[in-house]
Backbone as JSON, one array per atom type, in Angstrom:
{
  "sequence": "MGTLEKVAMGIIGIGMVTTLILPGRQTPQVINSFTNLFRGSLSTAMGTGKKV",
  "N": [[86.32, 102.54, 61.66], [87.4, 105.58, 60.41], [87.37, 108.99, 61.23], [87.11, 110.61, 58.9], [85.95, 109.0, 57.35], [83.46, 108.34, 58.55], [82.28, 110.97, 58.43], [82.11, 111.44, 55.63], [80.24, 109.19, 55.09], [77.95, 110.19, 56.57], [77.49, 112.65, 55.02], [76.78, 111.42, 52.52], [74.57, 109.8, 53.27], [72.75, 111.86, 54.15], [72.43, 113.14, 51.65], [71.24, 111.25, 50.3], [68.71, 110.93, 51.62], [67.83, 113.42, 51.31], [67.46, 113.51, 48.53], [65.23, 111.56, 48.19], [63.04, 112.76, 49.52], [62.54, 115.24, 48.33], [60.5, 117.67, 46.58], [58.52, 116.64, 43.85], [59.23, 114.07, 43.4], [58.71, 110.67, 43.03], [58.63, 108.98, 45.12], [56.82, 108.56, 47.47], [54.52, 107.56, 46.04], [55.73, 105.03, 44.93], [56.33, 103.8, 47.43], [53.81, 103.49, 48.5], [52.7, 101.84, 46.72], [54.06, 99.39, 47.09], [53.16, 99.03, 49.62], [50.48, 98.63, 49.24], [50.58, 96.22, 47.77], [51.35, 94.31, 49.52], [49.38, 94.62, 51.52], [47.18, 93.86, 50.0], [47.77, 91.3, 49.16], [47.91, 90.12, 51.68], [45.11, 90.52, 52.44], [43.69, 89.23, 50.58], [44.52, 86.59, 51.22], [43.29, 86.23, 53.79], [40.87, 86.41, 53.11], [39.33, 88.68, 53.04], [39.58, 90.63, 50.91], [38.85, 92.71, 48.22], [36.08, 92.29, 46.26], [35.86, 91.1, 42.94]],
  "CA": [[86.15, 103.55, 60.8], [87.96, 106.9, 60.86], [86.45, 110.21, 61.35], [86.8, 111.22, 57.75], [84.92, 107.98, 56.73], [82.41, 108.67, 59.3], [81.8, 112.33, 57.95], [81.7, 111.1, 54.22], [78.94, 108.32, 55.1], [76.96, 111.11, 57.03], [77.17, 113.36, 53.83], [76.11, 110.58, 51.65], [73.33, 109.33, 53.77], [71.92, 113.13, 54.05], [72.22, 113.34, 50.38], [70.08, 110.12, 49.7], [67.31, 111.1, 52.1], [67.11, 114.56, 50.65], [67.07, 113.22, 47.31], [64.05, 110.92, 48.35], [61.97, 113.6, 49.91], [62.34, 116.35, 47.45], [59.15, 117.85, 45.93], [58.35, 116.28, 42.47], [59.73, 112.81, 43.29], [57.63, 109.67, 43.19], [58.93, 108.13, 46.15], [55.47, 108.34, 48.08], [53.8, 106.54, 45.21], [56.33, 103.73, 45.16], [56.3, 103.35, 48.72], [52.3, 103.2, 48.57], [52.47, 100.72, 45.68], [54.65, 98.26, 47.87], [52.29, 98.73, 50.72], [49.09, 98.21, 48.85], [50.66, 94.95, 47.13], [51.53, 93.57, 50.65], [48.1, 94.61, 52.05], [46.29, 93.1, 49.03], [48.05, 89.87, 49.2], [47.3, 89.53, 53.0], [43.71, 90.62, 52.57], [43.24, 87.95, 49.9], [44.9, 85.35, 51.93], [42.57, 86.2, 54.82], [39.41, 86.32, 52.61], [38.85, 90.01, 53.28], [39.86, 91.34, 49.91], [37.73, 93.41, 47.4], [35.35, 91.46, 45.27], [36.28, 91.37, 41.68]],
  "C": [[86.67, 104.89, 61.29], [87.03, 107.92, 60.83], [86.17, 110.69, 60.09], [85.78, 110.22, 57.01], [83.41, 108.32, 57.31], [81.48, 109.99, 58.67], [81.26, 112.05, 56.5], [80.38, 110.34, 54.17], [77.85, 109.22, 55.57], [76.49, 111.85, 55.81], [76.43, 112.5, 52.86], [74.8, 110.26, 51.96], [72.36, 110.7, 53.72], [71.42, 113.26, 52.61], [71.06, 112.53, 49.77], [68.83, 110.43, 50.24], [66.87, 112.32, 51.45], [66.68, 114.3, 49.37], [65.64, 112.49, 47.14], [62.88, 111.74, 48.62], [61.86, 114.86, 49.25], [61.01, 116.6, 46.86], [59.46, 117.3, 44.39], [58.93, 114.91, 42.24], [58.55, 111.82, 43.44], [57.76, 108.66, 44.21], [57.64, 107.78, 46.97], [54.7, 107.26, 47.32], [54.39, 105.07, 45.0], [56.08, 103.11, 46.35], [54.73, 102.83, 48.89], [51.99, 102.04, 47.73], [52.85, 99.38, 46.36], [53.68, 97.87, 48.95], [51.05, 98.11, 50.38], [49.33, 96.57, 48.29], [50.72, 94.11, 48.41], [50.06, 93.37, 51.21], [47.05, 93.77, 51.34], [46.54, 91.59, 49.2], [47.57, 89.21, 50.85], [45.82, 89.54, 53.04], [43.09, 89.39, 51.87], [43.47, 86.63, 50.53], [43.84, 85.22, 53.18], [40.97, 86.05, 54.43], [38.62, 87.65, 52.79], [38.93, 90.93, 52.13], [38.62, 91.91, 49.2], [37.08, 92.23, 46.65], [35.75, 91.96, 44.01], [35.03, 91.09, 40.71]]
}
């Protein structure tokens, strides 16, 4: 990869990270929902999940 390509990828990467962490985004809620889905499935498999 050339220097120009590396600089362009760095700018795009910084832009994507900035977009994810700006205030008003729902990124934390989406990450939490995936985490809770995994934890819920695991707790159900282990038999330690919440009683319904």
